[in-house]
PDB file of C-alpha atoms and ligand atoms in Angstrom:
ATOM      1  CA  UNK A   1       5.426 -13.163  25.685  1.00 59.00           C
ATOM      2  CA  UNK A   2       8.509 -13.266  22.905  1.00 79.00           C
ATOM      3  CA  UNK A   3       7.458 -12.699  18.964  1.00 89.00           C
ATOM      4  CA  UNK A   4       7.478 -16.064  16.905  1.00 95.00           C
ATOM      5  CA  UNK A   5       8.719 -14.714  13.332  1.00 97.00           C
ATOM      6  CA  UNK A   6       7.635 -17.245  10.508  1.00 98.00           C
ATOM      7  CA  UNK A   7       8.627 -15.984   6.979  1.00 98.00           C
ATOM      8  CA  UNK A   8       6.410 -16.847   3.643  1.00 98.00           C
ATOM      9  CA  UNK A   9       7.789 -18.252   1.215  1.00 97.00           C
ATOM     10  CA  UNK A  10       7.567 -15.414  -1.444  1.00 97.00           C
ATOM     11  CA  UNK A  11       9.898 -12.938  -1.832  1.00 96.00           C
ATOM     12  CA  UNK A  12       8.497 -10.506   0.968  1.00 97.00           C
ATOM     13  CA  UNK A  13       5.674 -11.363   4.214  1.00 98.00           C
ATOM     14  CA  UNK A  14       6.700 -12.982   7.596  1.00 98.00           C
ATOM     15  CA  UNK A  15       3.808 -14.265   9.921  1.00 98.00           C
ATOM     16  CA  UNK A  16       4.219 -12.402  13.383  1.00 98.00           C
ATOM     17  CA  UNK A  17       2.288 -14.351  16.749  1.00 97.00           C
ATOM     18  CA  UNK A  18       3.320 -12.703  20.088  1.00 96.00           C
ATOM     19  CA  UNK A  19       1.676  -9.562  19.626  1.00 97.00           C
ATOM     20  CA  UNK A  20      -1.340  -8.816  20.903  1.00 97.00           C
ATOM     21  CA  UNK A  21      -2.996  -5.192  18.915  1.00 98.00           C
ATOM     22  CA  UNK A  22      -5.248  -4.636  21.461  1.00 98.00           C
ATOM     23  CA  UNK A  23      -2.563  -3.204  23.729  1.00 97.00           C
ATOM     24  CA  UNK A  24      -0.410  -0.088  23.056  1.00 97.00           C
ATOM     25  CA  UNK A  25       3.725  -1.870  22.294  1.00 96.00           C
ATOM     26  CA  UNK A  26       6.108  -1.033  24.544  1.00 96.00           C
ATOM     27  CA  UNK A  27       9.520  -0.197  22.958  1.00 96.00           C
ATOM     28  CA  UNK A  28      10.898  -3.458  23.006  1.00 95.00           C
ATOM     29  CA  UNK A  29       7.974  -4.296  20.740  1.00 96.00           C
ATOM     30  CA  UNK A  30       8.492  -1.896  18.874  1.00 97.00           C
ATOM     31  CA  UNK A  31      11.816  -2.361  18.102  1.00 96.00           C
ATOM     32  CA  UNK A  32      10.822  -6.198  17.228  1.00 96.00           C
ATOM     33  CA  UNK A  33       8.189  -4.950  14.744  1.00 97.00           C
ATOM     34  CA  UNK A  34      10.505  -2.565  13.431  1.00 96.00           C
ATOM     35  CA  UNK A  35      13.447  -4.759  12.619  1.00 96.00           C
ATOM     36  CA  UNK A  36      10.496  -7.550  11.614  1.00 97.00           C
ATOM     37  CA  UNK A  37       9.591  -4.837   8.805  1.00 98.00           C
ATOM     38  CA  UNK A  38      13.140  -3.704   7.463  1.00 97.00           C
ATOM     39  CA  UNK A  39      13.652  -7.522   7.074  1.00 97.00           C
ATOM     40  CA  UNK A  40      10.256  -9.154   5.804  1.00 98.00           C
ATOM     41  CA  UNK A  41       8.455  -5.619   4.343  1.00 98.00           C
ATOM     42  CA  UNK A  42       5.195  -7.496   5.153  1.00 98.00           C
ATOM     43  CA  UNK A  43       4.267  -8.538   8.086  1.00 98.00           C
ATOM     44  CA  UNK A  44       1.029 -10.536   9.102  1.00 98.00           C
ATOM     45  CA  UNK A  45      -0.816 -10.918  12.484  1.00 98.00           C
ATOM     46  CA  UNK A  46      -3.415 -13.414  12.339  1.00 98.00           C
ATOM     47  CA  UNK A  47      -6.470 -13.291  15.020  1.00 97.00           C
ATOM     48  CA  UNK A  48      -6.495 -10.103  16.173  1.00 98.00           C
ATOM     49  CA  UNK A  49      -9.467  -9.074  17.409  1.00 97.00           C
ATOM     50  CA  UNK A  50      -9.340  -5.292  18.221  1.00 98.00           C
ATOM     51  CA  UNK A  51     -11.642  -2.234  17.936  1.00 98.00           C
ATOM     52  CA  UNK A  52     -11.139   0.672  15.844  1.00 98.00           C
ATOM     53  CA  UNK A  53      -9.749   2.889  19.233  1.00 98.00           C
ATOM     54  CA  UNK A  54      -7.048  -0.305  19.632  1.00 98.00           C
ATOM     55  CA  UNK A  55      -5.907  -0.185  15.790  1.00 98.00           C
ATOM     56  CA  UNK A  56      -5.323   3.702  16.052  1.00 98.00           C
ATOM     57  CA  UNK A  57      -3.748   3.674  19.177  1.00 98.00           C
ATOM     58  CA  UNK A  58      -1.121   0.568  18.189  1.00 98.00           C
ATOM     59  CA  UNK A  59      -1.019   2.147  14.806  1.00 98.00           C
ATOM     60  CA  UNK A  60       0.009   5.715  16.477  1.00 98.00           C
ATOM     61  CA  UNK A  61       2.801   4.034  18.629  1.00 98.00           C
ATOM     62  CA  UNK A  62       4.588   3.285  15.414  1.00 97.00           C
ATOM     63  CA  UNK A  63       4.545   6.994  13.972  1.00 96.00           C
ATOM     64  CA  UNK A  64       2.457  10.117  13.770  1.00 97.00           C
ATOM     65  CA  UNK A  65      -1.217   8.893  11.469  1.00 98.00           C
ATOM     66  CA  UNK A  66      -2.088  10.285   8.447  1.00 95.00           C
ATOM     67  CA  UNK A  67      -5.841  10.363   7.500  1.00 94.00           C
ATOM     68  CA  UNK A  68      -7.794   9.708   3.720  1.00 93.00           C
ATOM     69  CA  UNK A  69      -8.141  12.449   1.903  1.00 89.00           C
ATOM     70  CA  UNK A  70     -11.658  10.850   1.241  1.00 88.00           C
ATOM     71  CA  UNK A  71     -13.655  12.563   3.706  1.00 89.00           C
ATOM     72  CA  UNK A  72     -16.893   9.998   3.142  1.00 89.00           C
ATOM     73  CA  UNK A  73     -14.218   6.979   3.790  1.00 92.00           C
ATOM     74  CA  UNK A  74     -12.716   8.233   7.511  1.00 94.00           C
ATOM     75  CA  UNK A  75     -15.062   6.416  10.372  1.00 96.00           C
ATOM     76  CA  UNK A  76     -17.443   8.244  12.268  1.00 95.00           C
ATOM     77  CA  UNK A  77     -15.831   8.922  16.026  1.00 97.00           C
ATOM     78  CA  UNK A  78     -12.472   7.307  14.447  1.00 98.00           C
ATOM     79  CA  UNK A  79     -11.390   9.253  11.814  1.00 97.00           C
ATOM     80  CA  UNK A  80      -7.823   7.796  11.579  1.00 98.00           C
ATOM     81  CA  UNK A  81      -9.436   4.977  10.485  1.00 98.00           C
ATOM     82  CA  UNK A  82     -10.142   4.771   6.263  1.00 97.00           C
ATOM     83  CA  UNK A  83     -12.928   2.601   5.852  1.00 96.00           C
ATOM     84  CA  UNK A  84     -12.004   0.122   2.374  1.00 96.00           C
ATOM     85  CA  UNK A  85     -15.168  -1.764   1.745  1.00 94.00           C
ATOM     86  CA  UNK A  86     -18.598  -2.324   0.208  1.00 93.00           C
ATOM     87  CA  UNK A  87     -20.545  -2.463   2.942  1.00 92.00           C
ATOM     88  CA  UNK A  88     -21.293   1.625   3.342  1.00 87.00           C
ATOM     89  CA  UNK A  89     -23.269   3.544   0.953  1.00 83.00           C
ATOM     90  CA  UNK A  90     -20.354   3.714  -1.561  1.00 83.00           C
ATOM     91  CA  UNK A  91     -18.020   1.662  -2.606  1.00 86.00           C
ATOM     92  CA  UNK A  92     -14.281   2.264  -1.563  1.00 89.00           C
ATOM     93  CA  UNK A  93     -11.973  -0.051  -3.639  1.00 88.00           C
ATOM     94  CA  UNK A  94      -8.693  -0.056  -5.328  1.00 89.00           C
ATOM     95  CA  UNK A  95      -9.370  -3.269  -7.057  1.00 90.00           C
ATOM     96  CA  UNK A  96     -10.371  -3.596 -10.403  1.00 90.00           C
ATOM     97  CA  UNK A  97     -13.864  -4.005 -11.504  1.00 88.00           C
ATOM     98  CA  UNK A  98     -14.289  -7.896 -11.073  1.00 90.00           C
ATOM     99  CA  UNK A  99     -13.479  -9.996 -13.907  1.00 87.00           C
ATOM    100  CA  UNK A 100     -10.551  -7.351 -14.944  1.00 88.00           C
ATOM    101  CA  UNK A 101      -6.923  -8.058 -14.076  1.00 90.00           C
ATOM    102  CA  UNK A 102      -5.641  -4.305 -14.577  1.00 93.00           C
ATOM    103  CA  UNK A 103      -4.467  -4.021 -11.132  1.00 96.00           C
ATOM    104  CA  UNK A 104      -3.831  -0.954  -9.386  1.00 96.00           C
ATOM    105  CA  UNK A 105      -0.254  -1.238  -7.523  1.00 98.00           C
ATOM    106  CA  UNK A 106       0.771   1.549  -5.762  1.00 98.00           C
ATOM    107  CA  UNK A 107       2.877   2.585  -2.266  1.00 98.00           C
ATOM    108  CA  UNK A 108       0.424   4.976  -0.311  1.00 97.00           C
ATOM    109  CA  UNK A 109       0.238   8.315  -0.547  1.00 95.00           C
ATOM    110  CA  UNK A 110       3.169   8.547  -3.331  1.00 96.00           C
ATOM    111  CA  UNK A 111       1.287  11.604  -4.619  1.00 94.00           C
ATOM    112  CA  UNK A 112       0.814  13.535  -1.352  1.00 93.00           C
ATOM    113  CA  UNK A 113       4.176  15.567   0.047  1.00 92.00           C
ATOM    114  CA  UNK A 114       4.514  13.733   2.866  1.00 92.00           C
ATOM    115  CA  UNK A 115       3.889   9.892   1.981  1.00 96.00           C
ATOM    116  CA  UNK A 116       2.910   7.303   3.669  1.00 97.00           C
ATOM    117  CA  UNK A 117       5.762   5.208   5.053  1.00 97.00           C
ATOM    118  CA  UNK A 118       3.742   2.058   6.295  1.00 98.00           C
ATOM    119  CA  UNK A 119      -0.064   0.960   6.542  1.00 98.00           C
ATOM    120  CA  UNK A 120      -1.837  -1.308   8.742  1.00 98.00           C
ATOM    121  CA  UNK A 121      -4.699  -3.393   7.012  1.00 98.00           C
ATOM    122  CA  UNK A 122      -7.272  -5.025   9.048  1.00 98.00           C
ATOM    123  CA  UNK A 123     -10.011  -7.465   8.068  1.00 98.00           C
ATOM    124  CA  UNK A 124     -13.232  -7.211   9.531  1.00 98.00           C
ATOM    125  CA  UNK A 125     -15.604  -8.859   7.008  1.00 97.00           C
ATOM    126  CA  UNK A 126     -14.143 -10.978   3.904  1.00 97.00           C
ATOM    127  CA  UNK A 127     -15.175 -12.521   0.889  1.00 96.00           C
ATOM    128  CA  UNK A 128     -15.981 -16.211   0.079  1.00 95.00           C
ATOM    129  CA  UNK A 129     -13.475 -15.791  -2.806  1.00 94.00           C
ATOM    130  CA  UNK A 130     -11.310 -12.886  -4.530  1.00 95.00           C
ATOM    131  CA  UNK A 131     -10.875  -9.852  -2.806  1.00 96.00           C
ATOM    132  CA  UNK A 132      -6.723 -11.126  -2.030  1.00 98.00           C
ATOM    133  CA  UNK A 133      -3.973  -8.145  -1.662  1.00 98.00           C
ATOM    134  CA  UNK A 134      -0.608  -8.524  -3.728  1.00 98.00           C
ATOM    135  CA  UNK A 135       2.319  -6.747  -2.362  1.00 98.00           C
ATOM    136  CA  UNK A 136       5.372  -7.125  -4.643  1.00 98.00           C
ATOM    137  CA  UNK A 137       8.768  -6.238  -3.019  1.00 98.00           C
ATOM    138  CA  UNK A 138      10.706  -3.455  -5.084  1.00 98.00           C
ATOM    139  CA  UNK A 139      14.279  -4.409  -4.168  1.00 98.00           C
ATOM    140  CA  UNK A 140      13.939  -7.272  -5.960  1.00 98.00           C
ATOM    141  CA  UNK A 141      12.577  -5.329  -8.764  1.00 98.00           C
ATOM    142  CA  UNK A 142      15.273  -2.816  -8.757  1.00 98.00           C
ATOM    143  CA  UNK A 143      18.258  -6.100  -8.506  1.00 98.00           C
ATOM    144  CA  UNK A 144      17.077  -7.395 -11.312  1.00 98.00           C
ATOM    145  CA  UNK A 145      17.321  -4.607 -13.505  1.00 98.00           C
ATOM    146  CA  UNK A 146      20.137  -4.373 -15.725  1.00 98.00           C
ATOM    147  CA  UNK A 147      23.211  -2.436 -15.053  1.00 98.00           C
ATOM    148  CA  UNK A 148      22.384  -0.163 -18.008  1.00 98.00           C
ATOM    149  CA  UNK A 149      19.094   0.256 -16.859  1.00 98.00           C
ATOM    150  CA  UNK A 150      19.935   0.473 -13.043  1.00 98.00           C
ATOM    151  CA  UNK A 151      22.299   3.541 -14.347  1.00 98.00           C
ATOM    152  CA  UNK A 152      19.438   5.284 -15.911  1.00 98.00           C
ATOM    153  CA  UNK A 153      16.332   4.813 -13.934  1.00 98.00           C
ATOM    154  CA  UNK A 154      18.850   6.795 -10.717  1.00 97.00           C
ATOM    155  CA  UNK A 155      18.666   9.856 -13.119  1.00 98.00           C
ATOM    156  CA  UNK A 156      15.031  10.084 -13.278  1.00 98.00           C
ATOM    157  CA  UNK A 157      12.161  11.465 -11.665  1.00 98.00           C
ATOM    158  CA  UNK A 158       9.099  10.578 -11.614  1.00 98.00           C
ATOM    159  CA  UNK A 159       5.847  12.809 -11.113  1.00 98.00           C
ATOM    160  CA  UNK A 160       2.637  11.421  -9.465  1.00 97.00           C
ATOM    161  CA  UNK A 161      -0.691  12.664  -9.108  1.00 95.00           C
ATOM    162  CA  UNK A 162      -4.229  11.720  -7.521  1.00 91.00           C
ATOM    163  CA  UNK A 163      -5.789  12.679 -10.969  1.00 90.00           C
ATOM    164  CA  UNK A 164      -3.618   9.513 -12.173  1.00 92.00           C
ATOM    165  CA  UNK A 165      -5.847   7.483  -9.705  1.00 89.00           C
ATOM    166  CA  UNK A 166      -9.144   9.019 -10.357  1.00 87.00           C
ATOM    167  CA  UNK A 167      -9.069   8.131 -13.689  1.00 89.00           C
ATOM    168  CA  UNK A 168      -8.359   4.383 -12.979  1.00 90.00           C
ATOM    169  CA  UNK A 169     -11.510   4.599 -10.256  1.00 86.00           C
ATOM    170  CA  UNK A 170     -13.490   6.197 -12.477  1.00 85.00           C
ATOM    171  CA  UNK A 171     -12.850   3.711 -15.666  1.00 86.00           C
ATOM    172  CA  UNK A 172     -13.637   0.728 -12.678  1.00 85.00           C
ATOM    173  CA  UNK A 173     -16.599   2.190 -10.892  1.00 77.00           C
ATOM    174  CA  UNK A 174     -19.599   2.010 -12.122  1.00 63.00           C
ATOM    175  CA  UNK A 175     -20.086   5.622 -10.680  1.00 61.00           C
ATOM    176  CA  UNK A 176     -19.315   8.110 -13.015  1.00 56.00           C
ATOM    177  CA  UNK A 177     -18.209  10.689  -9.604  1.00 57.00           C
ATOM    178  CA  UNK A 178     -16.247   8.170  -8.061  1.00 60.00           C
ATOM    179  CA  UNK A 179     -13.477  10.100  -6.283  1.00 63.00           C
ATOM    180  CA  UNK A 180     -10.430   9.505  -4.054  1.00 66.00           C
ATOM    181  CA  UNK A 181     -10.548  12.936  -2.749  1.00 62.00           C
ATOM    182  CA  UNK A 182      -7.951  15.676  -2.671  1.00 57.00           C
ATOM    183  CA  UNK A 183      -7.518  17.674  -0.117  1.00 61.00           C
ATOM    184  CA  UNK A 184      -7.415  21.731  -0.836  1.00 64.00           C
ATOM    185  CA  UNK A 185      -3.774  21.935   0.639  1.00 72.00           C
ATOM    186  CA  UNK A 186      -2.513  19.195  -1.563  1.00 81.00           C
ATOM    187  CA  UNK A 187      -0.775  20.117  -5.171  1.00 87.00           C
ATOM    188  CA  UNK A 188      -1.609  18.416  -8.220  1.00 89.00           C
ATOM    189  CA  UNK A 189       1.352  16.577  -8.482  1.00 94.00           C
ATOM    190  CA  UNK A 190       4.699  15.545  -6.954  1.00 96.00           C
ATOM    191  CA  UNK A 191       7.802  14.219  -7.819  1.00 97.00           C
ATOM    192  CA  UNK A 192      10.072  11.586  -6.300  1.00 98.00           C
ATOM    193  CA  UNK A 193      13.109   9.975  -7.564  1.00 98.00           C
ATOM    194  CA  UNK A 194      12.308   7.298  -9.508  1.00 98.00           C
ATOM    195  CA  UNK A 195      15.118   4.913  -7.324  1.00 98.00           C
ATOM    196  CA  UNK A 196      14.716   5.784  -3.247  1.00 97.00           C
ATOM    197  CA  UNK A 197      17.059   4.157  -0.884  1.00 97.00           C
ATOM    198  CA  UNK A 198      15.485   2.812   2.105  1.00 96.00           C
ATOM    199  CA  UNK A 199      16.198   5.162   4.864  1.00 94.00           C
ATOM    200  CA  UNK A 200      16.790   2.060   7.471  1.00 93.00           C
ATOM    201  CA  UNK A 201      18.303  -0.294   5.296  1.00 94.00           C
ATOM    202  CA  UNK A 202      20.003   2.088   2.574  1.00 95.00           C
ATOM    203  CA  UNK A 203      19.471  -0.267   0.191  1.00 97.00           C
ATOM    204  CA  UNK A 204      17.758   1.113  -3.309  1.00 98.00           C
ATOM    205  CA  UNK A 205      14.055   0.010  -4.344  1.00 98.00           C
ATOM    206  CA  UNK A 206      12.115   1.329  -7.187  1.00 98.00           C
ATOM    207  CA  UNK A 207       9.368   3.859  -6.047  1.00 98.00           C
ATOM    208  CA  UNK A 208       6.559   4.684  -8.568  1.00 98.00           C
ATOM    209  CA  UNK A 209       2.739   3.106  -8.573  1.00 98.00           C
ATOM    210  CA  UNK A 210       0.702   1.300 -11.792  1.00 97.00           C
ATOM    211  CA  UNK A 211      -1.370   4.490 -12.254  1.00 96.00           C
ATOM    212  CA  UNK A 212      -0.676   7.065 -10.007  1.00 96.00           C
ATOM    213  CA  UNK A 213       2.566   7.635 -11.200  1.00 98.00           C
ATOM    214  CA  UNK A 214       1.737   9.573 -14.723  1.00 97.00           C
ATOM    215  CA  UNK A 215       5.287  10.647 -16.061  1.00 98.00           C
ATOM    216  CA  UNK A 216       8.659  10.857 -15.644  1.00 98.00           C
ATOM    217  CA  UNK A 217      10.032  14.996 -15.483  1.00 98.00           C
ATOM    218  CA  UNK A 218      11.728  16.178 -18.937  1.00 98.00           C
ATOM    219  CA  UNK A 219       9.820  13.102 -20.961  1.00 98.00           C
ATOM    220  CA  UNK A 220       7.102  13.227 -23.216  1.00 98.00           C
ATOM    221  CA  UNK A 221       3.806  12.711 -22.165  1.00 97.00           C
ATOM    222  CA  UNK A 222       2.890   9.287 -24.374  1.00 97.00           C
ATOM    223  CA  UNK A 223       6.560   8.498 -23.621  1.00 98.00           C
ATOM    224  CA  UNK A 224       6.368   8.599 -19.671  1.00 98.00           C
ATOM    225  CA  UNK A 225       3.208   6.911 -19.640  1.00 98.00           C
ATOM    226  CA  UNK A 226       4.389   3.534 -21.871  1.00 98.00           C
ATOM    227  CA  UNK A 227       7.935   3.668 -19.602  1.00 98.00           C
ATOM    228  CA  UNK A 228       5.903   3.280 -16.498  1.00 98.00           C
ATOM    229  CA  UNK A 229       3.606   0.411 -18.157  1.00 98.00           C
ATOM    230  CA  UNK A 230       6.238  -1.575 -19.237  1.00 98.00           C
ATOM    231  CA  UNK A 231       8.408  -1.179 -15.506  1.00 98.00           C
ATOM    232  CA  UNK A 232       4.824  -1.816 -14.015  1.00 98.00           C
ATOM    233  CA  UNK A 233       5.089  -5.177 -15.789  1.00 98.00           C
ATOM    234  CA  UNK A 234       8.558  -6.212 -14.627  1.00 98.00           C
ATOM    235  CA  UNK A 235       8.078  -4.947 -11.289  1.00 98.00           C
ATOM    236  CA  UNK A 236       4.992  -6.653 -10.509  1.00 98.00           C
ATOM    237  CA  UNK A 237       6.437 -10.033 -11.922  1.00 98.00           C
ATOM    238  CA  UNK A 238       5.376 -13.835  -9.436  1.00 98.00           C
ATOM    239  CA  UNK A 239       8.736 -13.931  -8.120  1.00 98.00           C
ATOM    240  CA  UNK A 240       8.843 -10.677  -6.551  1.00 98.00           C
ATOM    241  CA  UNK A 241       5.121 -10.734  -5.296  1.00 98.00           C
ATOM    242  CA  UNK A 242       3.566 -12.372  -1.949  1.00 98.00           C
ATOM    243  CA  UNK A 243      -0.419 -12.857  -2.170  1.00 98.00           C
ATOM    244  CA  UNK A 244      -2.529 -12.781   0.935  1.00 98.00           C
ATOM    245  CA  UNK A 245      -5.186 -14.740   1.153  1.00 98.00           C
ATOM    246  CA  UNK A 246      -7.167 -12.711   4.401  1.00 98.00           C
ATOM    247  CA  UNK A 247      -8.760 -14.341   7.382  1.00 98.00           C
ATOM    248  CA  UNK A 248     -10.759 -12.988   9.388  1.00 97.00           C
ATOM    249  CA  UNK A 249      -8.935 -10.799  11.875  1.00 98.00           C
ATOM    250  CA  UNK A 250      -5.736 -10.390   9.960  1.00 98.00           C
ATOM    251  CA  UNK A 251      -3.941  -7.444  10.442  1.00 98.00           C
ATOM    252  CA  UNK A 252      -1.323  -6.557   7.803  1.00 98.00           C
ATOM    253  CA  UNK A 253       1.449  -4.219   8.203  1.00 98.00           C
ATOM    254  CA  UNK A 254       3.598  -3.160   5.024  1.00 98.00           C
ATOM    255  CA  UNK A 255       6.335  -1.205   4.586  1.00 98.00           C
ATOM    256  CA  UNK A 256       5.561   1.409   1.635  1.00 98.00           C
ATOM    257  CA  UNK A 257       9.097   2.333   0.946  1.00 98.00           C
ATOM    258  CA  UNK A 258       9.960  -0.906  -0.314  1.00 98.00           C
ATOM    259  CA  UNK A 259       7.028  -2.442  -1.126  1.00 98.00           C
ATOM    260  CA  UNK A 260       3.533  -1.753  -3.383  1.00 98.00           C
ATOM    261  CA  UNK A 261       0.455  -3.409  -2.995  1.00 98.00           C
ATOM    262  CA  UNK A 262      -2.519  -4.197  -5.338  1.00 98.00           C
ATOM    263  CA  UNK A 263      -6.166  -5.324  -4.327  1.00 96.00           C
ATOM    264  CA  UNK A 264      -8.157  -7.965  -6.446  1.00 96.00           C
ATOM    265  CA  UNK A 265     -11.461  -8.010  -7.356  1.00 95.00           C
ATOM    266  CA  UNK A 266     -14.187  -9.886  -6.044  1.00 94.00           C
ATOM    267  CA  UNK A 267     -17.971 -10.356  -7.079  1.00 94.00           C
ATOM    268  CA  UNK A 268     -19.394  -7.014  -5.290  1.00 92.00           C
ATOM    269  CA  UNK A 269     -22.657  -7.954  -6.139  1.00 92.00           C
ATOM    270  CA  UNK A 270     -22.594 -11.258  -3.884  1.00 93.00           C
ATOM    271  CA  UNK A 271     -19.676 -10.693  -1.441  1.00 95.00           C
ATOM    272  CA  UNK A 272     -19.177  -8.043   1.692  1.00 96.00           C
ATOM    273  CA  UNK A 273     -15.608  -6.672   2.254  1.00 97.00           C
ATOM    274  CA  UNK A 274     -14.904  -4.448   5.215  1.00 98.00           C
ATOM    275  CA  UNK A 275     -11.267  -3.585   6.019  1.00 98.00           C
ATOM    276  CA  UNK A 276      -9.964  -1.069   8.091  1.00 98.00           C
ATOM    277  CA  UNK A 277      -6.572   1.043   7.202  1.00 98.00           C
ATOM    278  CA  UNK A 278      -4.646   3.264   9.582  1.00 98.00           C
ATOM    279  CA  UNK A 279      -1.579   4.849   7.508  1.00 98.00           C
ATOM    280  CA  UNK A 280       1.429   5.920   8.918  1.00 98.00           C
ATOM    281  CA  UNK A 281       3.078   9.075   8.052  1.00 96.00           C
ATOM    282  CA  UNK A 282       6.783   9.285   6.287  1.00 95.00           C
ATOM    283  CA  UNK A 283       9.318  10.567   8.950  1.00 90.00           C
ATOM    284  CA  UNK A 284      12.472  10.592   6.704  1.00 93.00           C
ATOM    285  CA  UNK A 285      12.950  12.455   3.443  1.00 89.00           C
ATOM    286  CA  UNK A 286      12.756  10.749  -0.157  1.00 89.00           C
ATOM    287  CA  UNK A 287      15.438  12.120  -1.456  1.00 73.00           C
TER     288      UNK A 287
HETATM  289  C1  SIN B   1      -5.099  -0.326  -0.039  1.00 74.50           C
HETATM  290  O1  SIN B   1      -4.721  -0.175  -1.189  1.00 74.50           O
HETATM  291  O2  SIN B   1      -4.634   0.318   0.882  1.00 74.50           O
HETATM  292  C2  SIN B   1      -6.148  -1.369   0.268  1.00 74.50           C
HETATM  293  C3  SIN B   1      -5.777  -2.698  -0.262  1.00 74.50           C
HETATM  294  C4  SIN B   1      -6.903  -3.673  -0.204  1.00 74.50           C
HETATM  295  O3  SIN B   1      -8.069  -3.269  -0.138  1.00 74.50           O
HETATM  296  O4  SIN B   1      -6.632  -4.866  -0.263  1.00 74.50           O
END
């Protein structure tokens, strides 16, 4: 069966029917999906109604899988699988608590040495209302800069760290331990150029997350941490941002070189969300 391609009408997204999950993609598929994602950054595949063993084994014909650090989130008998959700004994979230708009945007695994390069969302249970994922597309955010600025953000670098994240989780959970794990091989902190160039499409796209990222090398601390605020704000801005609204048995795939992503709150105290994340490793350098 050939791939219909619909794109949104946001500045990233593309609506992909033709594909069936449940089956491992032959190359030609592959190479569809591939050129799909250098072109929309998001792509969405509605009514897909696989099992965990199908998502990792689709997911793994893409690239080599990277597991949560969060040992308590990785499914029992599936553990490429990172359970996002209420519906366990914790809460896993990167949203907000609900009611608060101080979104967490971020490109996976930024703060780990070998990040993620794409991730595969897929909705199992979903909210009444909330509960949406941004993704905002960081070429656009870069294009827009001013020359000036273009100039001086390719100098810097910018350091990111899971503590950066654990102190947004703990400020939104209401449980004071809250934790996105770290594993014992991991270091504190990495840093990244602030401007990566895609290594498909060569073109340049700002690479930093909301709160992970928590300076830029050779600033101040106070400094570093106002700079990324303020390009959080311009980065995230409507025009550059696609909002999905999930149905059930969405799958999302996302680029995270070009793109970051944000989850909104919902009402956790009346609504079940279950999602289920494979993450694909980086195969090409940053720099
Ligand atoms: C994630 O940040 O990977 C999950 C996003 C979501 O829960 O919508």
């Amino acid at each position: 069966m050939s791939l219909s391609i619909e794109p949104t009408e946001s500045a990233l997204g593309a609506v992909v029917k033709g594909v069936d999950m449940g089956r491992v993609p032959d190359p030609d598929i592959i190479e569809s999906i591939e050129t799909a994602l250098e072109q929309y950054g998001v792509l969405i595949f509605p009514g897909q109604d696989i099992t965990p063993a199908q998502q990792t084994a689709f997911s793994a014909a893409l690239a080599p899988l990277e597991m949560t650090a969060n040992i308590d989130a990785r499914l029992d008998g599936q553990p490429e699988i990172f359970v996002v959700g209420n519906t366990g004994a914790k809460p896993v979230t990167f949203a907000p608590k609900f009611g608060n708009d101080d979104l967490e945007w971020h490109t996976d695994h930024i703060h780990r040495p070998e990040p993620a390069r794409a991730s595969l969302l897929y909705a199992k249970e979903i909210p009444a209302e909330g509960g949406d994922t941004l993704f905002a597309c960081m070429y656009s955010a870069y294009d827009d800069l001013a020359a000036e600025q273009k100039a001086q953000y390719g100098s810097l670098t910018a350091i990111h760290s899971v503590a950066g994240l654990r102190n947004y989780l703990r400020e939104q959970s209401e449980e004071e331990d809250y934790d996105p794990g770290r594993q014992a091989d991991m270091p504190e902190s990495v840093s990244w150029p602030l401007v990566r160039h895609h290594p498909r499409t060569g073109r340049p796209a700002l690479y930093f997350g909301a709160k992970v990222t928590i300076g830029i090398e050779g600033w101040a601390e106070e400094t570093g941490l106002a700079f990324i605020r303020d390009l959080s704000s311009h980065a995230t801005r409507p025009e550059f941002v696609y909002r999905h609204v999930w149905r059930h048995h969405d799958a999302v795939l996302w680029d995270n070189r070009r793109v970051l992503h944000a989850a909104t709150p919902f009402d956790m105290t009346r609504n079940k969300r279950l999602m289920h994340r494979t993450t694909l490793r980086e195969t090409e350098p940053v720099h």
